[in-house]
């Protein structure tokens, strides 16, 4: 089998099984584990998978630019945002993490809702600027241009002063074993501070981000109170998350 054929086989197996193990690939393809490790390393460098100890997992579509992510799975994000917005109660302090799905949440918040929204996302702050009764607290910091969120020491220090009722977390990657992970270290620190300062945490996750991993781990799966996803996501895909005790919410009003 040619190198290109072997690597295509690895990717097809990964897409089918959601993970691959080096030892199993070595046996099936009848090549050394060193060869498999080299294949996985080069596929990871091409952004086609995420290497983990002993093998590889799917990589998240969240590595794309903000503009490109706005075009991904629009119907899913709309359904997720509609369901997530129902979790916000009057009078709450809510942290809205950056992301294209959390931006959609702002469009489903009732016009008579009185609440305080804390965000590190300029697009979210702008989207809420015309909301009549929501007080918007914009977190400062260094703008991470790829995700359009503020990150860094200033952002984290501000979050340490806040005790929120609810955090809507934009999830880049979610895996039952790896937990919540992101492609940027600064963003990982900010998300961890958001979780630490919130009584309840809502993970907003499209199907493409389930069972994927990124280089920087934010927290374990147990940091989430709710997992909000689209109604099109199958029960089989969610079984491992339910087994860990997560409350799964899917909007059925489509």
CSV table of C-alpha atoms in Angstrom, one decimal, residues 28-248:
chain,number,residue,atom,x,y,z
A,28,UNK,CA,-4.2,-3.9,10.2
A,29,UNK,CA,-1.8,-2.1,7.8
A,30,UNK,CA,1.1,-4.5,8.5
A,31,UNK,CA,3.6,-1.6,9.1
A,32,UNK,CA,5.6,-0.6,12.1
A,33,UNK,CA,4.2,1.7,14.8
A,34,UNK,CA,7.0,4.1,13.9
A,35,UNK,CA,5.5,4.4,10.4
A,36,UNK,CA,2.0,4.9,11.9
A,37,UNK,CA,3.3,7.6,14.3
A,38,UNK,CA,4.9,9.4,11.3
A,39,UNK,CA,1.7,9.1,9.4
A,40,UNK,CA,-0.3,10.6,12.3
A,41,UNK,CA,2.2,13.3,12.9
A,42,UNK,CA,2.1,14.5,9.2
A,43,UNK,CA,-1.7,14.2,9.1
A,44,UNK,CA,-1.9,16.3,12.3
A,45,UNK,CA,0.5,18.9,10.8
A,46,UNK,CA,-1.9,19.1,7.8
A,47,UNK,CA,-4.8,19.8,10.3
A,48,UNK,CA,-6.6,16.6,9.4
A,49,UNK,CA,-6.6,15.0,12.9
A,50,UNK,CA,-5.6,15.6,16.5
A,51,UNK,CA,-2.9,13.3,17.9
A,52,UNK,CA,-3.4,12.0,21.4
A,53,UNK,CA,-1.5,9.4,23.5
A,54,UNK,CA,-1.6,6.1,21.6
A,55,UNK,CA,-3.5,7.3,18.5
A,56,UNK,CA,-5.6,10.2,17.2
A,57,UNK,CA,-9.0,11.8,17.4
A,58,UNK,CA,-11.0,13.9,15.0
A,59,UNK,CA,-10.1,17.6,14.8
A,60,UNK,CA,-12.7,20.4,15.2
A,61,UNK,CA,-14.0,22.7,12.4
A,62,UNK,CA,-13.4,25.5,14.9
A,63,UNK,CA,-9.9,25.9,13.5
A,64,UNK,CA,-11.4,27.8,10.6
A,65,UNK,CA,-11.7,31.6,10.5
A,66,UNK,CA,-14.6,33.4,12.2
A,67,UNK,CA,-16.0,34.4,8.8
A,68,UNK,CA,-15.9,30.8,7.6
A,69,UNK,CA,-17.4,29.5,10.8
A,70,UNK,CA,-20.3,31.8,10.4
A,71,UNK,CA,-21.2,29.8,7.3
A,72,UNK,CA,-20.9,26.4,9.0
A,73,UNK,CA,-24.1,24.5,10.1
A,74,UNK,CA,-26.4,27.6,10.2
A,75,UNK,CA,-29.6,25.6,10.9
A,76,UNK,CA,-27.9,23.6,13.7
A,77,UNK,CA,-26.6,26.8,15.3
A,78,UNK,CA,-30.0,28.4,15.1
A,79,UNK,CA,-31.7,25.5,16.8
A,80,UNK,CA,-29.0,25.4,19.5
A,81,UNK,CA,-29.2,29.1,20.2
A,82,UNK,CA,-33.0,29.0,20.4
A,83,UNK,CA,-32.8,26.2,23.0
A,84,UNK,CA,-30.0,27.9,25.0
A,85,UNK,CA,-31.7,31.3,25.2
A,86,UNK,CA,-34.6,29.6,27.1
A,87,UNK,CA,-32.1,28.9,30.0
A,88,UNK,CA,-31.6,32.6,30.7
A,89,UNK,CA,-33.8,33.9,33.5
A,90,UNK,CA,-34.7,37.6,34.4
A,91,UNK,CA,-32.2,39.3,36.7
A,92,UNK,CA,-29.3,36.9,36.0
A,93,UNK,CA,-25.7,37.7,35.4
A,94,UNK,CA,-24.8,35.7,32.2
A,95,UNK,CA,-21.4,35.2,30.7
A,96,UNK,CA,-21.6,34.9,26.9
A,97,UNK,CA,-18.4,33.4,25.6
A,98,UNK,CA,-17.3,34.3,22.0
A,99,UNK,CA,-18.3,32.3,19.0
A,100,UNK,CA,-20.7,32.1,16.2
A,101,UNK,CA,-23.3,30.0,18.1
A,102,UNK,CA,-23.3,32.3,21.1
A,103,UNK,CA,-23.8,35.2,18.8
A,104,UNK,CA,-26.9,33.5,17.6
A,105,UNK,CA,-28.1,33.3,21.3
A,106,UNK,CA,-28.3,37.1,21.5
A,107,UNK,CA,-30.9,37.1,18.7
A,108,UNK,CA,-33.2,34.8,20.7
A,109,UNK,CA,-33.2,36.7,24.0
A,110,UNK,CA,-36.6,38.2,24.7
A,111,UNK,CA,-36.8,42.0,24.2
A,112,UNK,CA,-38.3,42.4,27.7
A,113,UNK,CA,-35.5,40.4,29.3
A,114,UNK,CA,-33.8,42.3,32.1
A,115,UNK,CA,-30.3,40.8,32.7
A,116,UNK,CA,-26.6,41.6,32.7
A,117,UNK,CA,-24.5,40.0,30.0
A,118,UNK,CA,-20.7,39.8,30.4
A,119,UNK,CA,-18.8,39.0,27.3
A,120,UNK,CA,-15.3,39.1,25.8
A,121,UNK,CA,-16.7,39.1,22.3
A,122,UNK,CA,-17.0,42.5,20.4
A,123,UNK,CA,-19.6,41.1,18.0
A,124,UNK,CA,-21.8,39.9,20.9
A,125,UNK,CA,-21.5,43.3,22.7
A,126,UNK,CA,-22.5,45.1,19.5
A,127,UNK,CA,-25.4,42.7,18.9
A,128,UNK,CA,-26.7,43.5,22.4
A,129,UNK,CA,-26.1,47.3,22.2
A,130,UNK,CA,-29.7,47.9,21.1
A,131,UNK,CA,-31.3,45.5,23.5
A,132,UNK,CA,-33.5,47.8,25.7
A,133,UNK,CA,-33.1,46.1,29.1
A,134,UNK,CA,-29.8,44.1,29.0
A,135,UNK,CA,-26.8,45.7,30.6
A,136,UNK,CA,-23.7,44.8,28.7
A,137,UNK,CA,-20.3,44.4,30.4
A,138,UNK,CA,-17.4,44.2,27.9
A,139,UNK,CA,-14.3,42.4,29.0
A,140,UNK,CA,-11.1,44.0,27.9
A,141,UNK,CA,-7.9,42.4,26.8
A,142,UNK,CA,-5.9,41.6,23.7
A,143,UNK,CA,-8.1,40.8,20.6
A,144,UNK,CA,-7.5,37.3,19.3
A,145,UNK,CA,-8.4,38.1,15.7
A,146,UNK,CA,-9.1,34.6,14.5
A,147,UNK,CA,-11.9,34.1,17.0
A,148,UNK,CA,-12.8,37.8,17.5
A,149,UNK,CA,-12.6,37.5,21.3
A,150,UNK,CA,-10.5,39.3,23.9
A,151,UNK,CA,-8.0,37.2,25.8
A,152,UNK,CA,-5.0,37.6,28.1
A,153,UNK,CA,-4.3,38.7,31.7
A,154,UNK,CA,-6.7,41.7,31.7
A,155,UNK,CA,-9.6,39.4,30.6
A,156,UNK,CA,-8.9,36.8,33.2
A,157,UNK,CA,-8.5,39.3,36.0
A,158,UNK,CA,-11.8,40.9,35.2
A,159,UNK,CA,-13.5,37.5,35.2
A,160,UNK,CA,-12.1,36.7,38.7
A,161,UNK,CA,-14.2,39.6,40.0
A,162,UNK,CA,-17.5,38.2,38.5
A,163,UNK,CA,-19.8,35.6,40.0
A,164,UNK,CA,-22.2,34.7,37.2
A,165,UNK,CA,-25.4,32.7,37.4
A,166,UNK,CA,-24.9,31.2,34.0
A,167,UNK,CA,-22.1,30.8,31.4
A,168,UNK,CA,-22.8,30.1,27.7
A,169,UNK,CA,-19.6,28.5,26.6
A,170,UNK,CA,-18.7,28.3,22.9
A,171,UNK,CA,-17.2,24.8,22.6
A,172,UNK,CA,-14.6,24.3,20.0
A,173,UNK,CA,-14.1,20.6,20.7
A,174,UNK,CA,-15.8,18.2,23.1
A,175,UNK,CA,-14.8,14.6,23.8
A,176,UNK,CA,-16.0,12.3,26.6
A,177,UNK,CA,-12.4,11.5,27.6
A,178,UNK,CA,-10.5,14.6,26.7
A,179,UNK,CA,-13.2,17.1,27.8
A,180,UNK,CA,-13.4,20.6,26.5
A,181,UNK,CA,-10.5,21.7,24.4
A,182,UNK,CA,-9.5,24.6,22.1
A,183,UNK,CA,-6.8,25.4,19.5
A,184,UNK,CA,-5.4,28.5,21.3
A,185,UNK,CA,-3.8,28.5,24.8
A,186,UNK,CA,-4.9,32.1,25.7
A,187,UNK,CA,-8.5,31.2,24.9
A,188,UNK,CA,-8.2,28.1,27.0
A,189,UNK,CA,-7.3,30.2,30.1
A,190,UNK,CA,-10.2,32.6,29.5
A,191,UNK,CA,-12.7,29.8,29.1
A,192,UNK,CA,-11.4,28.2,32.3
A,193,UNK,CA,-11.9,31.5,34.2
A,194,UNK,CA,-15.4,31.8,32.8
A,195,UNK,CA,-16.3,28.3,34.1
A,196,UNK,CA,-14.7,29.0,37.5
A,197,UNK,CA,-16.8,32.1,38.0
A,198,UNK,CA,-20.2,30.6,37.0
A,199,UNK,CA,-22.8,28.6,39.0
A,200,UNK,CA,-23.9,26.7,35.9
A,201,UNK,CA,-22.2,26.2,32.5
A,202,UNK,CA,-23.9,25.6,29.2
A,203,UNK,CA,-21.9,24.0,26.4
A,204,UNK,CA,-23.1,24.9,22.9
A,205,UNK,CA,-22.0,22.1,20.6
A,206,UNK,CA,-22.8,21.4,16.9
A,207,UNK,CA,-22.5,17.8,15.7
A,208,UNK,CA,-19.2,18.5,14.0
A,209,UNK,CA,-17.6,19.4,17.3
A,210,UNK,CA,-18.7,16.3,19.2
A,211,UNK,CA,-16.0,13.6,19.7
A,212,UNK,CA,-13.3,15.9,18.6
A,213,UNK,CA,-10.1,17.3,20.3
A,214,UNK,CA,-7.9,20.3,20.1
A,215,UNK,CA,-4.4,20.9,21.5
A,216,UNK,CA,-5.3,22.8,24.7
A,217,UNK,CA,-7.6,21.3,27.3
A,218,UNK,CA,-9.9,23.8,29.2
A,219,UNK,CA,-11.7,21.4,31.6
A,220,UNK,CA,-13.1,17.9,31.9
A,221,UNK,CA,-16.6,17.1,30.6
A,222,UNK,CA,-17.9,17.4,34.2
A,223,UNK,CA,-17.4,21.2,34.1
A,224,UNK,CA,-20.6,21.4,32.0
A,225,UNK,CA,-24.1,21.5,33.6
A,226,UNK,CA,-25.9,21.3,30.3
A,227,UNK,CA,-24.9,20.2,26.8
A,228,UNK,CA,-27.1,22.0,24.2
A,229,UNK,CA,-27.0,20.5,20.7
A,230,UNK,CA,-29.1,20.2,17.6
A,231,UNK,CA,-32.2,17.9,17.4
A,232,UNK,CA,-30.5,16.2,14.4
A,233,UNK,CA,-27.8,14.8,16.6
A,234,UNK,CA,-28.5,11.1,17.2
A,235,UNK,CA,-29.0,9.5,20.6
A,236,UNK,CA,-26.1,7.1,19.7
A,237,UNK,CA,-23.7,10.0,19.3
A,238,UNK,CA,-24.8,11.5,22.7
A,239,UNK,CA,-24.8,8.2,24.6
A,240,UNK,CA,-21.3,8.6,26.1
A,241,UNK,CA,-22.2,12.1,27.3
A,242,UNK,CA,-25.4,11.0,28.9
A,243,UNK,CA,-23.5,8.2,30.6
A,244,UNK,CA,-21.3,10.8,32.2
A,245,UNK,CA,-24.3,12.5,33.8
A,246,UNK,CA,-24.7,15.5,31.4
A,247,UNK,CA,-28.1,17.0,30.9
A,248,UNK,CA,-28.7,17.1,27.2
